CSV table of C-alpha atoms in Angstrom, one decimal:
chain,number,residue,atom,x,y,z
S,1,MET,CA,17.7,16.7,6.0
S,2,LEU,CA,19.4,14.3,3.7
S,3,ALA,CA,22.3,14.1,6.2
S,4,LEU,CA,23.2,11.0,8.2
S,5,TRP,CA,20.5,11.7,10.8
S,6,GLY,CA,17.9,12.0,8.1
S,7,VAL,CA,18.9,8.6,6.7
S,8,GLY,CA,18.9,7.2,10.2
S,9,ILE,CA,15.3,8.4,10.8
S,10,ALA,CA,14.2,6.9,7.5
S,11,LEU,CA,15.8,3.5,8.3
S,12,ALA,CA,14.4,3.5,11.8
S,13,GLY,CA,11.0,4.5,10.5
S,14,GLY,CA,11.3,1.7,7.9
S,15,VAL,CA,12.2,-0.9,10.6
S,16,VAL,CA,9.2,0.1,12.8
S,17,GLY,CA,7.0,0.4,9.7
S,18,ALA,CA,7.8,-3.0,8.6
S,19,VAL,CA,6.9,-4.5,12.0
S,20,LEU,CA,3.6,-2.6,11.9
S,21,VAL,CA,2.8,-3.6,8.3
S,22,ASN,CA,3.5,-7.2,8.9
S,23,LEU,CA,1.5,-7.2,12.1
S,24,LEU,CA,-1.5,-5.5,10.6
S,25,ALA,CA,-1.4,-7.6,7.5
S,26,ASP,CA,-1.6,-10.7,9.8
S,27,VAL,CA,-4.4,-9.3,12.0
S,28,LEU,CA,-6.7,-7.2,10.0
S,29,PRO,CA,-8.0,-9.5,7.2
S,30,ARG,CA,-9.4,-12.0,9.7
S,31,GLU,CA,-13.1,-12.6,9.7
S,32,GLN,CA,-13.2,-12.5,13.5
S,33,TRP,CA,-10.9,-9.5,14.1
S,34,ARG,CA,-9.1,-9.5,17.3
S,35,TRP,CA,-5.8,-8.0,18.6
S,36,ARG,CA,-3.8,-11.2,18.5
S,37,LEU,CA,-0.6,-12.1,16.7
S,38,GLY,CA,-0.9,-13.8,13.4
S,39,SER,CA,-1.3,-17.5,13.7
S,40,CYS,CA,-0.1,-20.4,11.7
S,41,GLN,CA,-2.6,-21.2,8.8
S,42,LYS,CA,-2.1,-24.9,9.3
S,43,CYS,CA,-2.1,-25.5,13.1
S,44,GLY,CA,-3.4,-22.2,14.4
S,45,ALA,CA,-0.6,-21.7,16.9
S,46,ALA,CA,0.4,-18.2,17.7
S,47,PRO,CA,4.1,-17.5,16.9
S,48,PRO,CA,6.4,-16.0,19.5
S,49,ALA,CA,6.3,-12.2,19.6
S,50,TRP,CA,9.9,-11.9,18.5
S,51,ARG,CA,8.9,-13.4,15.1
S,52,TYR,CA,8.2,-9.7,14.1
S,53,ALA,CA,11.7,-8.6,14.8
S,54,PRO,CA,12.9,-7.4,11.4
S,55,VAL,CA,14.7,-10.1,9.4
S,56,ILE,CA,16.1,-11.7,12.5
S,57,GLY,CA,12.8,-13.2,13.6
S,58,PHE,CA,12.2,-14.8,10.2
S,59,LEU,CA,15.7,-16.2,10.0
S,60,LEU,CA,15.7,-17.6,13.6
S,61,LEU,CA,12.4,-19.4,12.8
S,62,ARG,CA,13.9,-20.5,9.5
S,63,GLY,CA,10.7,-19.4,7.9
S,64,ARG,CA,8.6,-22.1,9.5
S,65,CYS,CA,6.1,-22.4,12.3
S,66,PRO,CA,7.9,-23.7,15.4
S,67,GLN,CA,4.9,-26.0,16.3
S,68,CYS,CA,4.1,-27.8,13.0
S,69,GLY,CA,6.9,-26.8,10.6
S,70,GLU,CA,4.5,-25.2,8.2
S,71,GLY,CA,6.1,-22.5,6.0
S,72,LEU,CA,5.5,-19.0,7.2
S,73,PRO,CA,4.7,-16.1,4.7
S,74,ARG,CA,7.9,-14.9,3.1
S,75,ARG,CA,6.3,-11.5,3.1
S,76,HIS,CA,7.7,-10.9,6.6
S,77,PHE,CA,11.2,-11.1,5.3
S,78,TRP,CA,10.7,-9.0,2.1
S,79,MET,CA,8.7,-6.4,4.0
S,80,ASP,CA,11.6,-5.9,6.4
S,81,LEU,CA,13.7,-4.9,3.4
S,82,ALA,CA,11.0,-3.1,1.4
S,83,ALA,CA,9.8,-0.7,4.1
S,84,PRO,CA,13.2,0.9,4.8
S,85,THR,CA,14.1,1.0,1.1
S,86,THR,CA,10.9,2.8,0.1
S,87,LEU,CA,11.2,5.3,2.9
S,88,LEU,CA,14.8,6.1,1.9
S,89,LEU,CA,13.6,6.8,-1.6
S,90,ILE,CA,10.8,9.0,-0.3
S,91,LEU,CA,13.4,11.0,1.7
S,92,TRP,CA,15.4,11.5,-1.4
S,93,ARG,CA,12.3,12.6,-3.3
S,94,VAL,CA,11.3,15.1,-0.7
S,95,GLU,CA,14.7,16.6,-0.5
S,96,THR,CA,15.1,17.0,-4.2
S,97,ASP,CA,11.7,18.5,-4.8
S,98,HIS,CA,11.5,22.1,-3.4
S,99,LEU,CA,8.0,23.0,-2.5
S,100,GLU,CA,6.9,25.5,0.1
S,101,THR,CA,3.5,24.0,1.1
S,102,LEU,CA,5.1,22.1,4.0
S,103,SER,CA,8.5,21.8,5.6
S,104,ALA,CA,10.8,19.0,4.4
S,105,GLU,CA,10.3,17.2,7.7
S,106,ALA,CA,6.6,17.4,7.6
S,107,ARG,CA,6.5,16.3,4.0
S,108,PHE,CA,8.7,13.3,4.7
S,109,ALA,CA,6.4,12.4,7.7
S,110,LEU,CA,3.4,12.6,5.4
S,111,TYR,CA,4.7,10.7,2.5
S,112,GLY,CA,6.5,8.2,4.7
S,113,ALA,CA,3.1,7.4,6.4
S,114,VAL,CA,1.5,7.2,3.0
S,115,THR,CA,4.1,4.8,1.8
S,116,LEU,CA,3.6,2.4,4.7
S,117,THR,CA,-0.2,2.6,4.1
S,118,LEU,CA,0.3,1.7,0.4
S,119,LEU,CA,2.5,-1.2,1.4
S,120,LEU,CA,-0.1,-2.5,3.8
S,121,ILE,CA,-2.8,-2.2,1.1
S,122,PHE,CA,-0.5,-3.9,-1.4
S,123,VAL,CA,0.2,-7.0,0.7
S,124,ILE,CA,-3.3,-7.5,2.0
S,125,ASP,CA,-4.8,-7.3,-1.5
S,126,LEU,CA,-2.1,-9.6,-2.9
S,127,GLU,CA,-2.6,-12.2,-0.2
S,128,HIS,CA,-6.4,-12.0,0.4
S,129,HIS,CA,-7.8,-10.0,-2.6
S,130,LEU,CA,-9.2,-7.6,0.0
S,131,ILE,CA,-9.0,-3.8,0.3
S,132,LEU,CA,-10.2,-3.0,3.8
S,133,ASP,CA,-12.3,-0.1,4.8
S,134,ILE,CA,-10.5,0.1,8.1
S,135,VAL,CA,-7.4,1.1,6.1
S,136,THR,CA,-8.9,3.3,3.3
S,137,TYR,CA,-11.4,5.3,5.3
S,138,PRO,CA,-9.1,6.6,8.0
S,139,SER,CA,-6.4,7.4,5.4
S,140,MET,CA,-9.0,9.4,3.4
S,141,ALA,CA,-10.1,11.2,6.6
S,142,ALA,CA,-6.5,12.1,7.5
S,143,LEU,CA,-5.7,13.5,4.0
S,144,LEU,CA,-8.9,15.5,4.0
S,145,ALA,CA,-8.2,16.9,7.5
S,146,LEU,CA,-4.7,17.9,6.4
S,147,GLY,CA,-6.0,19.8,3.3
S,148,LEU,CA,-8.8,21.5,5.3
S,149,LEU,CA,-6.4,22.6,8.1
S,150,VAL,CA,-3.3,23.5,6.1
S,151,ASN,CA,-4.0,24.5,2.5
S,152,HIS,CA,-7.5,25.0,1.0
S,153,ARG,CA,-6.0,25.4,-2.5
S,154,VAL,CA,-4.4,21.9,-2.3
S,155,LEU,CA,-7.6,20.5,-0.9
S,156,VAL,CA,-9.4,21.6,-4.1
S,157,PHE,CA,-6.9,19.6,-6.2
S,158,MET,CA,-7.2,16.7,-3.9
S,159,LEU,CA,-11.0,16.6,-4.2
S,160,ILE,CA,-10.9,16.9,-8.0
S,161,GLY,CA,-8.5,14.0,-8.1
S,162,ALA,CA,-10.6,11.9,-5.8
S,163,VAL,CA,-13.9,12.6,-7.8
S,164,ILE,CA,-12.2,11.8,-11.1
S,165,ALA,CA,-10.7,8.5,-9.9
S,166,GLY,CA,-13.7,7.5,-7.9
S,167,VAL,CA,-16.2,8.2,-10.8
S,168,LEU,CA,-13.9,6.5,-13.4
S,169,PHE,CA,-13.5,3.3,-11.3
S,170,GLY,CA,-17.1,3.4,-10.3
S,171,CYS,CA,-18.1,3.3,-14.0
S,172,LEU,CA,-15.6,0.5,-14.6
S,173,TYR,CA,-17.1,-1.4,-11.7
S,174,LEU,CA,-20.6,-1.1,-13.2
S,175,VAL,CA,-19.4,-2.2,-16.6
S,176,ALA,CA,-17.5,-5.2,-15.2
S,177,TYR,CA,-20.6,-6.2,-13.2
S,178,LEU,CA,-22.9,-6.0,-16.2
S,179,ALA,CA,-20.4,-7.9,-18.4
S,180,TYR,CA,-19.6,-10.7,-16.0
S,181,HIS,CA,-22.5,-10.6,-13.6
S,182,ALA,CA,-20.1,-10.7,-10.7
S,183,ASP,CA,-17.8,-8.4,-8.8
S,184,ALA,CA,-15.0,-8.6,-11.3
S,185,LEU,CA,-13.9,-5.2,-10.0
S,186,GLY,CA,-14.5,-4.8,-6.2
S,187,LEU,CA,-15.9,-1.7,-4.5
S,188,GLY,CA,-12.6,-1.7,-2.5
S,189,ASP,CA,-10.8,-0.9,-5.8
S,190,VAL,CA,-13.2,2.1,-6.3
S,191,LYS,CA,-12.5,3.4,-2.8
S,192,LEU,CA,-8.7,2.9,-3.2
S,193,ALA,CA,-8.8,4.8,-6.5
S,194,ALA,CA,-10.5,7.7,-4.6
S,195,LEU,CA,-7.8,7.5,-1.9
S,196,VAL,CA,-5.1,7.7,-4.6
S,197,GLY,CA,-6.9,10.7,-6.0
S,198,LEU,CA,-6.7,12.5,-2.7
S,199,LEU,CA,-3.1,11.7,-2.4
S,200,ILE,CA,-1.9,12.5,-5.9
S,201,GLY,CA,-4.5,15.2,-6.8
S,202,TRP,CA,-5.3,16.9,-10.1
S,203,PRO,CA,-4.0,16.5,-12.8
S,204,GLN,CA,-1.4,14.0,-11.7
S,205,ILE,CA,-4.1,11.5,-10.9
S,206,PHE,CA,-4.2,10.4,-14.5
S,207,GLN,CA,-0.5,9.4,-14.4
S,208,ALA,CA,-1.1,7.5,-11.2
S,209,LEU,CA,-4.0,5.5,-12.6
S,210,MET,CA,-2.1,4.8,-15.8
S,211,TYR,CA,0.9,3.4,-13.9
S,212,GLY,CA,-1.4,1.4,-11.7
S,213,CYS,CA,-3.2,-0.2,-14.7
S,214,LEU,CA,0.0,-0.8,-16.5
S,215,ALA,CA,1.5,-2.5,-13.4
S,216,SER,CA,-1.6,-4.7,-13.1
S,217,ALA,CA,-1.5,-5.6,-16.8
S,218,ALA,CA,2.2,-6.4,-16.7
S,219,ALA,CA,1.6,-8.7,-13.6
S,220,GLY,CA,-1.2,-10.4,-15.3
S,221,MET,CA,0.8,-11.1,-18.5
S,222,LEU,CA,3.8,-12.4,-16.4
S,223,LEU,CA,1.4,-14.8,-14.6
S,224,LEU,CA,0.0,-16.0,-17.9
S,225,ILE,CA,3.5,-16.5,-19.4
S,226,ALA,CA,4.5,-18.4,-16.3
S,227,ARG,CA,1.3,-20.4,-16.4
S,228,LYS,CA,0.4,-19.4,-12.9
S,229,ALA,CA,-2.9,-17.9,-14.1
S,230,ASP,CA,-5.4,-18.2,-17.0
S,231,TRP,CA,-7.7,-15.7,-18.6
S,232,GLN,CA,-10.3,-16.3,-15.9
S,233,THR,CA,-8.0,-15.6,-13.0
S,234,MET,CA,-8.8,-12.5,-11.0
S,235,ILE,CA,-5.8,-10.3,-10.7
S,236,PRO,CA,-5.8,-8.1,-7.6
S,237,LEU,CA,-6.1,-4.5,-9.0
S,238,GLY,CA,-5.3,-2.9,-5.6
S,239,THR,CA,-1.7,-4.1,-5.8
S,240,GLY,CA,-1.3,-2.3,-9.1
S,241,LEU,CA,-3.1,0.9,-7.9
S,242,SER,CA,-0.9,0.9,-4.8
S,243,LEU,CA,2.3,0.6,-6.9
S,244,GLY,CA,1.0,3.2,-9.4
S,245,ALA,CA,0.4,5.7,-6.6
S,246,TYR,CA,4.0,5.1,-5.3
S,247,LEU,CA,5.5,5.5,-8.7
S,248,ALA,CA,3.5,8.7,-9.2
S,249,LEU,CA,5.2,10.2,-6.2
S,250,PHE,CA,8.5,10.0,-8.2
S,251,LEU,CA,7.4,10.5,-11.8
S,252,ALA,CA,4.8,13.2,-11.2
S,253,PRO,CA,5.0,16.5,-9.4
S,254,LEU,CA,4.2,16.2,-5.7
S,255,LEU,CA,1.0,17.7,-4.4
S,256,TRP,CA,2.5,18.8,-1.1
Protein backbone atom coordinates (compact mmCIF):
# COMPACT_ATOMS: atom_id res chain seq x y z
CA MET A 1 0.00 0.00 0.00
CA LEU A 2 3.02 2.27 0.42
CA ALA A 3 2.89 2.89 -3.33
CA LEU A 4 2.08 6.18 -5.02
CA TRP A 5 -1.65 5.59 -4.71
CA GLY A 6 -1.28 4.94 -0.99
CA VAL A 7 0.65 8.18 -0.54
CA GLY A 8 -1.99 9.94 -2.65
CA ILE A 9 -4.79 8.65 -0.43
CA ALA A 10 -2.90 9.77 2.68
CA LEU A 11 -2.34 13.25 1.25
CA ALA A 12 -5.94 13.57 0.07
CA GLY A 13 -7.19 12.35 3.45
CA GLY A 14 -4.93 14.86 5.14
CA VAL A 15 -6.26 17.72 3.04
CA VAL A 16 -9.89 16.79 3.74
CA GLY A 17 -9.05 16.08 7.37
CA ALA A 18 -7.43 19.49 7.80
CA VAL A 19 -10.59 21.18 6.53
CA LEU A 20 -12.75 19.15 8.91
CA VAL A 21 -10.48 19.72 11.92
CA ASN A 22 -10.32 23.47 11.27
CA LEU A 23 -14.07 23.70 10.76
CA LEU A 24 -14.94 21.67 13.85
CA ALA A 25 -12.37 23.52 15.96
CA ASP A 26 -14.11 26.78 14.96
CA VAL A 27 -17.66 25.51 15.53
CA LEU A 28 -17.70 23.04 18.44
CA PRO A 29 -16.30 25.12 21.33
CA ARG A 30 -19.02 27.79 21.06
CA GLU A 31 -21.36 28.22 24.00
CA GLN A 32 -24.32 28.39 21.63
CA TRP A 33 -23.46 25.61 19.23
CA ARG A 34 -24.70 25.99 15.68
CA TRP A 35 -23.64 24.73 12.30
CA ARG A 36 -22.12 27.98 11.12
CA LEU A 37 -18.69 28.83 9.82
CA GLY A 38 -16.26 30.22 12.37
CA SER A 39 -16.63 33.96 12.85
CA CYS A 40 -14.12 36.71 13.55
CA GLN A 41 -13.51 37.08 17.29
CA LYS A 42 -13.48 40.88 16.99
CA CYS A 43 -16.33 41.83 14.64
CA GLY A 44 -18.28 38.56 14.50
CA ALA A 45 -18.34 38.49 10.70
CA ALA A 46 -18.50 35.06 9.10
CA PRO A 47 -15.60 34.46 6.70
CA PRO A 48 -16.12 33.28 3.13
CA ALA A 49 -16.43 29.50 2.84
CA TRP A 50 -13.30 29.30 0.71
CA ARG A 51 -11.31 30.39 3.78
CA TYR A 52 -11.17 26.68 4.62
CA ALA A 53 -9.44 25.81 1.35
CA PRO A 54 -6.15 24.28 2.53
CA VAL A 55 -3.29 26.83 2.69
CA ILE A 56 -4.71 28.86 -0.20
CA GLY A 57 -7.63 30.23 1.81
CA PHE A 58 -5.36 31.51 4.56
CA LEU A 59 -2.87 33.03 2.13
CA LEU A 60 -5.54 34.76 0.02
CA LEU A 61 -6.97 36.39 3.13
CA ARG A 62 -3.42 37.18 4.26
CA GLY A 63 -4.34 35.76 7.63
CA ARG A 64 -6.80 38.56 8.41
CA CYS A 65 -10.54 39.08 8.62
CA PRO A 66 -11.75 40.67 5.35
CA GLN A 67 -14.17 42.89 7.29
CA CYS A 68 -12.11 44.41 10.11
CA GLY A 69 -8.55 43.27 9.46
CA GLU A 70 -8.27 41.33 12.73
CA GLY A 71 -5.70 38.53 12.59
CA LEU A 72 -7.17 35.08 12.00
CA PRO A 73 -5.92 32.01 13.89
CA ARG A 74 -2.68 30.75 12.37
CA ARG A 75 -3.90 27.31 13.33
CA HIS A 76 -5.67 27.08 9.95
CA PHE A 77 -2.37 27.31 8.09
CA TRP A 78 -0.42 24.95 10.34
CA MET A 79 -3.22 22.38 10.43
CA ASP A 80 -3.24 22.31 6.62
CA LEU A 81 0.37 21.14 6.85
CA ALA A 82 0.13 18.97 9.97
CA ALA A 83 -2.81 16.77 8.92
CA PRO A 84 -1.27 15.40 5.67
CA THR A 85 2.12 14.99 7.36
CA THR A 86 0.76 13.02 10.31
CA LEU A 87 -1.30 10.78 8.01
CA LEU A 88 1.75 10.05 5.86
CA LEU A 89 3.63 9.02 9.00
CA ILE A 90 0.72 6.80 10.05
CA LEU A 91 0.74 5.18 6.60
CA TRP A 92 4.44 4.40 7.00
CA ARG A 93 3.85 3.02 10.52
CA VAL A 94 1.05 0.73 9.42
CA GLU A 95 3.04 -0.58 6.47
CA THR A 96 6.13 -1.34 8.55
CA ASP A 97 4.25 -3.07 11.39
CA HIS A 98 3.00 -6.48 10.29
CA LEU A 99 -0.06 -7.50 12.32
CA GLU A 100 -2.91 -9.72 11.22
CA THR A 101 -5.77 -8.33 13.31
CA LEU A 102 -6.89 -6.08 10.43
CA SER A 103 -5.83 -5.51 6.84
CA ALA A 104 -3.33 -2.73 6.16
CA GLU A 105 -6.05 -0.65 4.52
CA ALA A 106 -8.40 -1.03 7.48
CA ARG A 107 -5.64 -0.23 9.96
CA PHE A 108 -4.69 2.91 8.05
CA ALA A 109 -8.34 4.01 8.00
CA LEU A 110 -8.59 3.36 11.77
CA TYR A 111 -5.40 5.09 12.79
CA GLY A 112 -5.92 7.87 10.26
CA ALA A 113 -9.30 8.71 11.81
CA VAL A 114 -7.74 8.47 15.27
CA THR A 115 -4.95 10.86 14.24
CA LEU A 116 -7.41 13.49 13.01
CA THR A 117 -9.42 13.11 16.23
CA LEU A 118 -6.28 13.64 18.31
CA LEU A 119 -5.45 16.73 16.26
CA LEU A 120 -8.94 18.11 16.90
CA ILE A 121 -8.66 17.49 20.65
CA PHE A 122 -5.18 19.02 20.64
CA VAL A 123 -6.15 22.33 19.01
CA ILE A 124 -9.41 22.80 20.94
CA ASP A 125 -7.70 22.21 24.28
CA LEU A 126 -4.79 24.45 23.28
CA GLU A 127 -7.07 27.32 22.26
CA HIS A 128 -9.95 26.97 24.74
CA HIS A 129 -8.70 24.66 27.55
CA LEU A 130 -11.65 22.39 26.75
CA ILE A 131 -11.92 18.67 26.00
CA LEU A 132 -15.39 18.24 24.58
CA ASP A 133 -17.67 15.28 25.33
CA ILE A 134 -19.01 15.53 21.78
CA VAL A 135 -15.55 14.43 20.61
CA THR A 136 -14.47 11.96 23.30
CA TYR A 137 -17.70 10.00 23.80
CA PRO A 138 -18.34 9.11 20.12
CA SER A 139 -14.65 8.18 19.77
CA MET A 140 -14.90 5.84 22.77
CA ALA A 141 -18.09 4.29 21.42
CA ALA A 142 -16.53 3.70 17.99
CA LEU A 143 -13.44 2.01 19.46
CA LEU A 144 -15.55 -0.18 21.76
CA ALA A 145 -17.79 -1.18 18.86
CA LEU A 146 -14.74 -2.10 16.79
CA GLY A 147 -13.35 -4.31 19.52
CA LEU A 148 -16.73 -5.90 20.20
CA LEU A 149 -17.40 -6.70 16.55
CA VAL A 150 -13.91 -7.63 15.35
CA ASN A 151 -11.69 -9.02 18.11
CA HIS A 152 -12.74 -9.75 21.69
CA ARG A 153 -9.15 -10.45 22.78
CA VAL A 154 -8.08 -6.97 21.70
CA LEU A 155 -11.19 -5.57 23.39
CA VAL A 156 -9.97 -6.95 26.73
CA PHE A 157 -6.64 -5.14 26.36
CA MET A 158 -8.53 -1.97 25.38
CA LEU A 159 -10.74 -2.12 28.48
CA ILE A 160 -7.79 -2.78 30.80
CA GLY A 161 -5.95 0.21 29.33
CA ALA A 162 -9.02 2.44 29.68
CA VAL A 163 -9.64 1.41 33.30
CA ILE A 164 -5.99 1.96 34.29
CA ALA A 165 -5.78 5.38 32.62
CA GLY A 166 -9.21 6.49 33.82
CA VAL A 167 -8.64 5.43 37.44
CA LEU A 168 -5.15 6.94 37.51
CA PHE A 169 -6.28 10.32 36.20
CA GLY A 170 -9.42 10.17 38.32
CA CYS A 171 -7.23 9.90 41.40
CA LEU A 172 -5.04 12.75 40.15
CA TYR A 173 -8.19 14.84 39.65
CA LEU A 174 -9.25 14.24 43.27
CA VAL A 175 -5.78 15.00 44.62
CA ALA A 176 -5.55 18.21 42.58
CA TYR A 177 -9.01 19.30 43.71
CA LEU A 178 -8.22 18.68 47.37
CA ALA A 179 -4.88 20.47 47.05
CA TYR A 180 -6.04 23.55 45.12
CA HIS A 181 -9.79 23.56 45.88
CA ALA A 182 -10.37 24.06 42.16
CA ASP A 183 -10.46 21.98 39.00
CA ALA A 184 -6.69 22.09 38.44
CA LEU A 185 -7.21 18.90 36.44
CA GLY A 186 -10.46 18.78 34.50
CA LEU A 187 -12.81 15.83 34.12
CA GLY A 188 -12.22 16.19 30.39
CA ASP A 189 -8.62 15.14 31.00
CA VAL A 190 -9.88 12.03 32.83
CA LYS A 191 -12.16 11.12 29.92
CA LEU A 192 -9.36 11.74 27.42
CA ALA A 193 -7.05 9.47 29.42
CA ALA A 194 -9.68 6.71 29.23
CA LEU A 195 -9.98 7.28 25.48
CA VAL A 196 -6.21 6.97 25.10
CA GLY A 197 -6.40 3.77 27.12
CA LEU A 198 -8.91 2.32 24.67
CA LEU A 199 -6.75 3.35 21.74
CA ILE A 200 -3.36 2.22 23.00
CA GLY A 201 -4.44 -0.67 25.27
CA TRP A 202 -2.59 -2.67 27.87
CA PRO A 203 0.34 -2.55 28.64
CA GLN A 204 1.38 0.21 26.21
CA ILE A 205 -0.91 2.68 27.99
CA PHE A 206 1.85 3.40 30.51
CA GLN A 207 4.14 4.53 27.69
CA ALA A 208 1.45 6.76 26.21
CA LEU A 209 0.69 8.43 29.54
CA MET A 210 4.40 8.90 30.23
CA TYR A 211 4.91 10.54 26.82
CA GLY A 212 1.89 12.76 27.43
CA CYS A 213 3.04 13.91 30.86
CA LEU A 214 6.58 14.54 29.58
CA ALA A 215 5.23 16.57 26.67
CA SER A 216 3.07 18.67 29.01
CA ALA A 217 5.95 19.20 31.41
CA ALA A 218 8.30 20.19 28.59
CA ALA A 219 5.74 22.68 27.23
CA GLY A 220 5.31 24.17 30.71
CA MET A 221 9.06 24.56 31.18
CA LEU A 222 9.45 26.23 27.78
CA LEU A 223 6.65 28.68 28.61
CA LEU A 224 8.31 29.47 31.95
CA ILE A 225 11.69 30.00 30.31
CA ALA A 226 10.10 32.25 27.67
CA ARG A 227 8.22 34.07 30.46
CA LYS A 228 4.92 33.34 28.76
CA ALA A 229 3.63 31.69 31.93
CA ASP A 230 4.25 31.52 35.66
CA TRP A 231 3.87 28.78 38.28
CA GLN A 232 0.14 29.55 38.60
CA THR A 233 -0.57 29.21 34.86
CA MET A 234 -2.83 26.29 33.93
CA ILE A 235 -1.18 24.19 31.22
CA PRO A 236 -3.73 22.35 29.02
CA LEU A 237 -2.94 18.70 29.77
CA GLY A 238 -5.11 17.46 26.91
CA THR A 239 -2.57 18.70 24.38
CA GLY A 240 0.14 16.63 26.03
CA LEU A 241 -2.07 13.54 26.27
CA SER A 242 -3.01 13.83 22.60
CA LEU A 243 0.61 14.17 21.59
CA GLY A 244 1.59 11.32 23.89
CA ALA A 245 -1.03 9.04 22.32
CA TYR A 246 0.25 9.87 18.83
CA LEU A 247 3.86 9.23 19.85
CA ALA A 248 2.84 5.90 21.37
CA LEU A 249 1.54 4.80 17.97
CA PHE A 250 5.16 4.93 16.79
CA LEU A 251 7.18 4.09 19.89
CA ALA A 252 4.99 1.29 21.28
CA PRO A 253 3.55 -1.84 19.65
CA LEU A 254 0.28 -1.22 17.86
CA LEU A 255 -2.84 -2.75 19.37
CA TRP A 256 -4.50 -3.44 16.00
